[in-house]
Structure formats: structure tokens, C-alpha cells
mmCIF file of C-alpha atoms in Angstrom:
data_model
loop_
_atom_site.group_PDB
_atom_site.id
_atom_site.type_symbol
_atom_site.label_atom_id
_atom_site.label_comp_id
_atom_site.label_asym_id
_atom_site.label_seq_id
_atom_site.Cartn_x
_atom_site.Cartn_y
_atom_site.Cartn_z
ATOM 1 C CA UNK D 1 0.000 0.000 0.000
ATOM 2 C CA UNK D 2 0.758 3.691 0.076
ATOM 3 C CA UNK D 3 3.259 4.813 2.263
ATOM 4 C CA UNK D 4 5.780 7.470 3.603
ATOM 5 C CA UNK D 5 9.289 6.695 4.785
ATOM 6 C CA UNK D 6 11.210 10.189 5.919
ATOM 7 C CA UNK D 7 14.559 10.805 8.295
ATOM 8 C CA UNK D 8 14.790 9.489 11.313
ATOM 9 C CA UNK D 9 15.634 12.342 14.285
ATOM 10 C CA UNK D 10 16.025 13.873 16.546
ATOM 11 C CA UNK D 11 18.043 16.832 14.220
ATOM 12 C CA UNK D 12 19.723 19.031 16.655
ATOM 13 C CA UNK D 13 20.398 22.571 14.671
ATOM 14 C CA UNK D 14 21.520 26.110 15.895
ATOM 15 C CA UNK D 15 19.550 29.055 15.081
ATOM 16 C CA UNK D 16 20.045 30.437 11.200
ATOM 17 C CA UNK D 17 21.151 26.939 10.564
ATOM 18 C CA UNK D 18 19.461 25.198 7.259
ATOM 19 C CA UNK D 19 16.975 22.384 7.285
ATOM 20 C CA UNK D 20 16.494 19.666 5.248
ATOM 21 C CA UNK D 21 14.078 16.851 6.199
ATOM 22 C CA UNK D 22 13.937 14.161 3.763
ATOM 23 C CA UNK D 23 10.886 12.319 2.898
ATOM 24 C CA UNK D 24 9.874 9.930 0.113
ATOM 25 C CA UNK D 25 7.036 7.865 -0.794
ATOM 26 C CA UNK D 26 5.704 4.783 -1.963
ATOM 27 C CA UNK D 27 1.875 5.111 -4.266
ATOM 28 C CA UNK D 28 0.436 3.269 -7.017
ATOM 29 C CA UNK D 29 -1.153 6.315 -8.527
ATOM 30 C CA UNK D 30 -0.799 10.182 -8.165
ATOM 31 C CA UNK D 31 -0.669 11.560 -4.411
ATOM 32 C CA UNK D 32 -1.168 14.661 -2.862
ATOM 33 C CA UNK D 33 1.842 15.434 -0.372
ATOM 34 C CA UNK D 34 1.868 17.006 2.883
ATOM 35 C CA UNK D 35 4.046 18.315 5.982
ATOM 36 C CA UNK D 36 2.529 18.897 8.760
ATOM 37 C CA UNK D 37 3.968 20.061 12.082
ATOM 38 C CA UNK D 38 3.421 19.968 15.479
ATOM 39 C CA UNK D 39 3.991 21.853 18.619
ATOM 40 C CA UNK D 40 4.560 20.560 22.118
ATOM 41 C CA UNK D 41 0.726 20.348 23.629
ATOM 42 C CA UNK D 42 -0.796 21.252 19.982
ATOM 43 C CA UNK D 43 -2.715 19.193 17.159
ATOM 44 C CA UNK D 44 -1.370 18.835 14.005
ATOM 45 C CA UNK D 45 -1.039 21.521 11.800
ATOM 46 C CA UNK D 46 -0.727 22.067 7.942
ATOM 47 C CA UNK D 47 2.354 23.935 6.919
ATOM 48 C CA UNK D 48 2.352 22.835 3.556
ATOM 49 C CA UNK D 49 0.532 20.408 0.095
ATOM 50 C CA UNK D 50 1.318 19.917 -2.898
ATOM 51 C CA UNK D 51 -0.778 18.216 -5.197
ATOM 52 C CA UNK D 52 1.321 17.525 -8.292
ATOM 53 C CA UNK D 53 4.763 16.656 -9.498
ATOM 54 C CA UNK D 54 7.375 19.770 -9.969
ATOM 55 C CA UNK D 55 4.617 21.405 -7.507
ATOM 56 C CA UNK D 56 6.222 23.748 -4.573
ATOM 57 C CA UNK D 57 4.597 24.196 -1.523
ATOM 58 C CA UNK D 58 5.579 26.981 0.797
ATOM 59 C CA UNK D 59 4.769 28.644 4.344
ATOM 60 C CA UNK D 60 6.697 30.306 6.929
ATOM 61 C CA UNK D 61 9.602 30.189 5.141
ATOM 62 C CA UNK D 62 9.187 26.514 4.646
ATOM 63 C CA UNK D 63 9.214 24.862 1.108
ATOM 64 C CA UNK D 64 9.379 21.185 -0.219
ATOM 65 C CA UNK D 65 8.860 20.138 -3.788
ATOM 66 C CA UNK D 66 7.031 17.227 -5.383
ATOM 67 C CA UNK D 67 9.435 15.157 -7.168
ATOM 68 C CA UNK D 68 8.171 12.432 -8.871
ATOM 69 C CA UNK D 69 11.340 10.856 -10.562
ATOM 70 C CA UNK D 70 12.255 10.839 -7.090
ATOM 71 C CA UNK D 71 9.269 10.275 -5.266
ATOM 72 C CA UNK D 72 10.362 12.640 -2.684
ATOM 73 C CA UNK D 73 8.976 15.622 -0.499
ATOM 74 C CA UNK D 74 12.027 16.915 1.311
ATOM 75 C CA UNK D 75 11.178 19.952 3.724
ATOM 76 C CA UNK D 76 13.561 22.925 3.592
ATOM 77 C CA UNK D 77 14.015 26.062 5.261
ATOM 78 C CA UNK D 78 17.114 28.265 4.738
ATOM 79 C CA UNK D 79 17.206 29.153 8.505
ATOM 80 C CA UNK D 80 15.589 27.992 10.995
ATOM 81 C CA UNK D 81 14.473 29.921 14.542
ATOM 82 C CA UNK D 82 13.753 28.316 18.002
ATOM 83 C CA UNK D 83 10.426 28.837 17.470
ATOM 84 C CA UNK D 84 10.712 25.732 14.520
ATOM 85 C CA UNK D 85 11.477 23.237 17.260
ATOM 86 C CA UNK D 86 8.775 20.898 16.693
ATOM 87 C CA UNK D 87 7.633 17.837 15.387
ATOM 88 C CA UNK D 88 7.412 17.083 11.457
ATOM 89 C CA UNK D 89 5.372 14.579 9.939
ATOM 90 C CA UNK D 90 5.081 14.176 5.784
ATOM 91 C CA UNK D 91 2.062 12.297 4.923
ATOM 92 C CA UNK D 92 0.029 11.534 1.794
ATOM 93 C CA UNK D 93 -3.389 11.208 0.371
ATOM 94 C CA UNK D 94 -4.381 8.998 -2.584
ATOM 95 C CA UNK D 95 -6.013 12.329 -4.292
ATOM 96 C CA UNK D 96 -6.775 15.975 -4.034
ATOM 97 C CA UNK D 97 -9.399 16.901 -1.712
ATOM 98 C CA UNK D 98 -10.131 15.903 2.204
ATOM 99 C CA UNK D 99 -12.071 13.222 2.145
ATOM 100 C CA UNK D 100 -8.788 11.270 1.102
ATOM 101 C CA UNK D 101 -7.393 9.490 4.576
ATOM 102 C CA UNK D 102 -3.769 10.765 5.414
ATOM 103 C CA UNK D 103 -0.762 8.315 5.734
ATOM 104 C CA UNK D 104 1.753 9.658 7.967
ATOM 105 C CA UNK D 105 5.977 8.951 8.519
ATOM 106 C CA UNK D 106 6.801 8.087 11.564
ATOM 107 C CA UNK D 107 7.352 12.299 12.330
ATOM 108 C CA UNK D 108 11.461 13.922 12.456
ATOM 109 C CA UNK D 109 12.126 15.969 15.984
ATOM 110 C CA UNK D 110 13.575 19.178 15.344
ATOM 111 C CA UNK D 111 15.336 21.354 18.595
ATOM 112 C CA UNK D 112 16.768 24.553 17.412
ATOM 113 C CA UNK D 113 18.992 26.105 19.824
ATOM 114 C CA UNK D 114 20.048 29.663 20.373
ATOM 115 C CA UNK G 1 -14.539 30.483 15.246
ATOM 116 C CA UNK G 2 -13.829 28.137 17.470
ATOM 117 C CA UNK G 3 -11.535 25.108 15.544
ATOM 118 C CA UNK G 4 -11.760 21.634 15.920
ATOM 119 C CA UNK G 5 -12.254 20.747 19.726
ATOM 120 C CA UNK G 6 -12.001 17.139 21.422
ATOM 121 C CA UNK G 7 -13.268 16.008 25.034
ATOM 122 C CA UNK G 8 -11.643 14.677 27.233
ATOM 123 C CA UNK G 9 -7.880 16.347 27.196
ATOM 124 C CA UNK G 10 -6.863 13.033 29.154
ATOM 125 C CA UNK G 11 -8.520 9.794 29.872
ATOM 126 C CA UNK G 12 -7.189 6.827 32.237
ATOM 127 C CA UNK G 13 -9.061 3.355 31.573
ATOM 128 C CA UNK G 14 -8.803 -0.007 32.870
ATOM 129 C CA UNK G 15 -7.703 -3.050 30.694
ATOM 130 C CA UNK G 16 -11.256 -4.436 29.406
ATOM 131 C CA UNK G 17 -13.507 -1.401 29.742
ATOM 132 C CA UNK G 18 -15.048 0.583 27.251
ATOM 133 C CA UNK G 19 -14.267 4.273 26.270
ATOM 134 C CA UNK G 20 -15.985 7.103 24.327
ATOM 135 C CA UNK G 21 -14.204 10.046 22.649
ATOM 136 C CA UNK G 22 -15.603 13.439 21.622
ATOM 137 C CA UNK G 23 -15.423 15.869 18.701
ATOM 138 C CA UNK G 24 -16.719 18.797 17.554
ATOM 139 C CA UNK G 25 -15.720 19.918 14.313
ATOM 140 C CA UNK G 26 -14.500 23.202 12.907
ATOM 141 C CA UNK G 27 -17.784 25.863 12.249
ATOM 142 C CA UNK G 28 -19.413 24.424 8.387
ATOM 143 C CA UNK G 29 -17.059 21.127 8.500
ATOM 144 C CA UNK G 30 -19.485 17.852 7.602
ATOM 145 C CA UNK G 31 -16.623 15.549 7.571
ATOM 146 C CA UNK G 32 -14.851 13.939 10.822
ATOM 147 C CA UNK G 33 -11.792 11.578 10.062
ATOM 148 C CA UNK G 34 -10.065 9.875 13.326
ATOM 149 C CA UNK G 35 -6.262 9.156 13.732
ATOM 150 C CA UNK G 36 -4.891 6.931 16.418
ATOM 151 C CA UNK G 37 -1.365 8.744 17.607
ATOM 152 C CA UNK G 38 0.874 6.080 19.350
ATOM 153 C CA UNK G 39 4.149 7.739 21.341
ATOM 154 C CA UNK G 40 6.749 8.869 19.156
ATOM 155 C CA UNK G 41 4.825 7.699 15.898
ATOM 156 C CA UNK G 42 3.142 9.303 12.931
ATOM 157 C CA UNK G 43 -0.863 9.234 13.342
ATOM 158 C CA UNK G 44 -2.817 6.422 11.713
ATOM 159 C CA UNK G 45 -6.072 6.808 10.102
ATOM 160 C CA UNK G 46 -9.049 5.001 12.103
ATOM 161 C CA UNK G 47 -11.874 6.142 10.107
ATOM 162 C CA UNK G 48 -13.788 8.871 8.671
ATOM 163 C CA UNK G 49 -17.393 10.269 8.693
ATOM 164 C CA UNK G 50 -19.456 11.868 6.649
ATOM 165 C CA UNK G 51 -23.614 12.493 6.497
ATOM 166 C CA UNK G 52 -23.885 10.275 9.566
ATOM 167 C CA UNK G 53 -22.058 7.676 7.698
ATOM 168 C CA UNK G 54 -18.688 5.842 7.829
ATOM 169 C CA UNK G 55 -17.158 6.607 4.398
ATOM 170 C CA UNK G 56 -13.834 4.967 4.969
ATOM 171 C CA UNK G 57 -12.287 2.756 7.457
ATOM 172 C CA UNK G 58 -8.142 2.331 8.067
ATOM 173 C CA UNK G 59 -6.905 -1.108 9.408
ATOM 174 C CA UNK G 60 -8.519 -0.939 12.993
ATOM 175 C CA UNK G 61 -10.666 -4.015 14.266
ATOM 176 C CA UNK G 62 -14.148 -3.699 14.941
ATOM 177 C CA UNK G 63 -14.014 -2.807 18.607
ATOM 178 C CA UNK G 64 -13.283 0.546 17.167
ATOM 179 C CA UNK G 65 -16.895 2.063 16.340
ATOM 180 C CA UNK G 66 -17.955 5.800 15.995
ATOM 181 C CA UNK G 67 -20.419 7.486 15.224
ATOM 182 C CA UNK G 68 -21.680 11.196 13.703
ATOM 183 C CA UNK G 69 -24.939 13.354 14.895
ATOM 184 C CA UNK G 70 -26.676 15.620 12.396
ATOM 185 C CA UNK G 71 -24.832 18.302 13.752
ATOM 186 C CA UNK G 72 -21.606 17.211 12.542
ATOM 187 C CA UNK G 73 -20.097 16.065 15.629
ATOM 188 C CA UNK G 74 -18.322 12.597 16.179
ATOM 189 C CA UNK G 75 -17.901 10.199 18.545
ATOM 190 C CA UNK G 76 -15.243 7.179 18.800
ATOM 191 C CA UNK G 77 -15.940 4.029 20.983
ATOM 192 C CA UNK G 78 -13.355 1.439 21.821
ATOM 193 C CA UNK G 79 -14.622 -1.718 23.122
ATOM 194 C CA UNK G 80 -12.195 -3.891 25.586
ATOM 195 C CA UNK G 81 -9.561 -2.133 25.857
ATOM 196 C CA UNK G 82 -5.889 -3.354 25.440
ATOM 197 C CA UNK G 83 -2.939 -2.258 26.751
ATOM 198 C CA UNK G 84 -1.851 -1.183 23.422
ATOM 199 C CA UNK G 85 -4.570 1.169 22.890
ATOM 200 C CA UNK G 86 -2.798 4.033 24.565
ATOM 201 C CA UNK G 87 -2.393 6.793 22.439
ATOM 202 C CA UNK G 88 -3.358 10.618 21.490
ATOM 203 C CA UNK G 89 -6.448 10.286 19.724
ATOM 204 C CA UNK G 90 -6.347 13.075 17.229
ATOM 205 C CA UNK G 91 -9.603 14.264 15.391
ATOM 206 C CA UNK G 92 -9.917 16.327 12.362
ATOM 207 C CA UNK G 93 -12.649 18.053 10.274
ATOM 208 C CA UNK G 94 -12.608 19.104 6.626
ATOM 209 C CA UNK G 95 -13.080 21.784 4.524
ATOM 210 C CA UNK G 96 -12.935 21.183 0.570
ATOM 211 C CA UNK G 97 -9.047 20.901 0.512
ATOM 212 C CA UNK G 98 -7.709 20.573 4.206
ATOM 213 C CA UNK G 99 -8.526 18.947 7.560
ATOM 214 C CA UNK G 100 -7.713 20.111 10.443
ATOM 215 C CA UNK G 101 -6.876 19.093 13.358
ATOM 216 C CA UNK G 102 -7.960 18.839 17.288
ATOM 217 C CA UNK G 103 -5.792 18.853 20.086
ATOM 218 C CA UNK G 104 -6.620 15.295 20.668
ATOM 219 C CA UNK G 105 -7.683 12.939 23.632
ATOM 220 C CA UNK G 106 -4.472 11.383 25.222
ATOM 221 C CA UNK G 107 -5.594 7.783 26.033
ATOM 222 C CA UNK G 108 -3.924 5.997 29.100
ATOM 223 C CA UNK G 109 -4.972 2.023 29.509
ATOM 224 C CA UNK G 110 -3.634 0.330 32.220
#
């Protein structure tokens, strides 16, 4: 079945540093591709979607794009703040819309110190 | 507007009893999905509702139930409970192209 395999943490980075967190997928047809994020005590969040190849998604300085010779979804943020220090989980759907089901990795912990 | 809010925060249950989860879903939202959060994993889809109805179901037995009220709102049920049921139970309702997300129910069996 469908499913998302991204990097192991926790990733330890100083403030201004650059993120990368990869992510990559397994579907049989066309996905739409997520990061979400989320805060000590909080739900999930969106930050970002993309719902076709060579697609960019972006927020809060965030991006990650859809590459389908790749099948990958790597987050990336050219430098980070302590206020990023959170969980990240890429997930997919089998289409576009919400009444698709999410499938989640198993999340990447990200500290950012001062 | 008030987003997507879950009762209870926290929840302590006894091996073998029965348990009942609450959602309310983000103002004009018809659709309520359910995600069981296990610690330090990524969430896994339960099931989803939508016109009272369960539209699609994730790989959970059948002593997870739920059910939706004509005013959009959820409920999940877990029969017997095991020791493995602990989790963050994480709710979310849907616009056209997003769903967002509760705070969840944190889930202690013992």
C-alpha cells in the first residue's frame, strides 16, 4: 500500500542553521503530499501540500517540492528559529481533496537552539 | 470560530472497559476523520465520517466504532480495551481541501 518513509531524528540545529528533512514515498497512482507540524501540547497543523509533481509548496519560510522521478517531499528552510522546534510529519493522500485518509511517517524531531 | 475541539484532554481506563471520545468539528465542516497517535509515531487513520455515515475505514478491528450526529459532531468508541490502545487520539474536520486538526484525547490504559 501507500506509504511514507522520511529521516529518522532527533536533528539538533543552531539558530540560522538550514533544514532539510527528507521524505519519500511509496503510491500506485498520483498523491497529494503534505508536511505537517506539530507543537509541544498542539494538534497537528498544515504547513504545507502539494498536489502535483514539480509542484512547490511553501509557508513560513518553509518549502518542499514534489518530485516524482524521485518520489520525494524533502522539507527545507534556509534558517531555521527556536520557534521551529517541533515535530514534522510528511504524509500523503491517494487524491486531491479531504475526504482522502492521510498516511503519515513516523514524524522527524527538530530542537533549534540559540 | 472556534476550531476543531475534542473532550476529554486526558482519559485513564482499565484493561477491558469501554471508552468514548468526543469531537466537535471546525464551524461548516461535515466531515470527521479519526487518527490513532501512538508515542513517538506518525498518526494512523481510524476512520472517517461523513452524512452520519462511515465513508472509509483504516486497518482498525471492529471494537473501534464511531459514530456522527446531524450536527456534525463525532464520537469514537473502543470496546475492551488493550494495553496497546494508549495513544493521542487526534480528530480532524474538513473543509474542501484541508482537515484540520484537534488537540486530541491522550488515552492511558492500564
Amino acid at each position: 500500500g501507500d506509504s511514507v518513509t522520511q529521516m529518522e531524528g532527533p536533528v539538533t540545529l543552531s539558530e540560522e542553521a538550514f533544514l532539510t528533512i527528507n521524505c519519500t514515498y511509496t503510491a500506485t497512482g498520483y498523491p497529494s503530499l503534505f508536511w505537517y507540524v506539530q507543537y509541544p501540547g498542539e494538534g497537528l497543523q498544515l504547513l504545507l501540500k502539494a498536489t502535483k509533481a514539480d509542484d512547490k509548496g511553501s509557508n513560513k519560510g518553509f518549502e518542499a517540492t514534489y518530485r516524482k522521478e524521485t518520489t520525494s517531499f524533502h522539507l527545507e528552510k534556509g534558517s531555521v528559529q527556536v520557534s521551529d522546534s517541533a515535530v514534522y510529519f510528511c504524509a500523503l493522500s491517494e487524491g486531491i481533496g479531504s475526504g482522502y485518509a492521510l498516511n503519515f511517517g513516523k514524524g522527524t524531531s527538530l530542537l533549534v537552539t540559540p | 470560530d472556534a476550531g476543531v475541539t475534542q473532550s476529554p484532554t486526558h482519559l485513564i481506563k482499565t484493561r477491558g472497559q469501554q471508552v468514548t471520545l468526543r469531537c466537535s468539528p471546525k464551524s461548516g465542516h461535515d466531515t470527521v476523520s479519526w487518527y490513532q497517535q501512538a508515542l513517538g509515531q506518525g498518526p494512523q487513520f481510524i476512520f472517517q465520517y461523513y452524512e452520519e455515515e462511515e465513508r472509509q475505514r483504516g486497518n482498525f478491528p471492529d471494537r473501534f466504532s464511531g459514530h456522527q450526529f446531524p450536527n456534525y459532531s463525532s464520537e469514537l468508541n473502543v470496546n475492551a480495551l488493550l494495553l496497546g490502545d494508549s495513544a493521542l487520539y487526534l480528530c480532524a474536520s474538513s473543509s474542501e481541501y484541508e482537515q484540520y486538526f484537534g488537540p486530541g484525547t491522550r488515552l492511558t490504559v492500564t
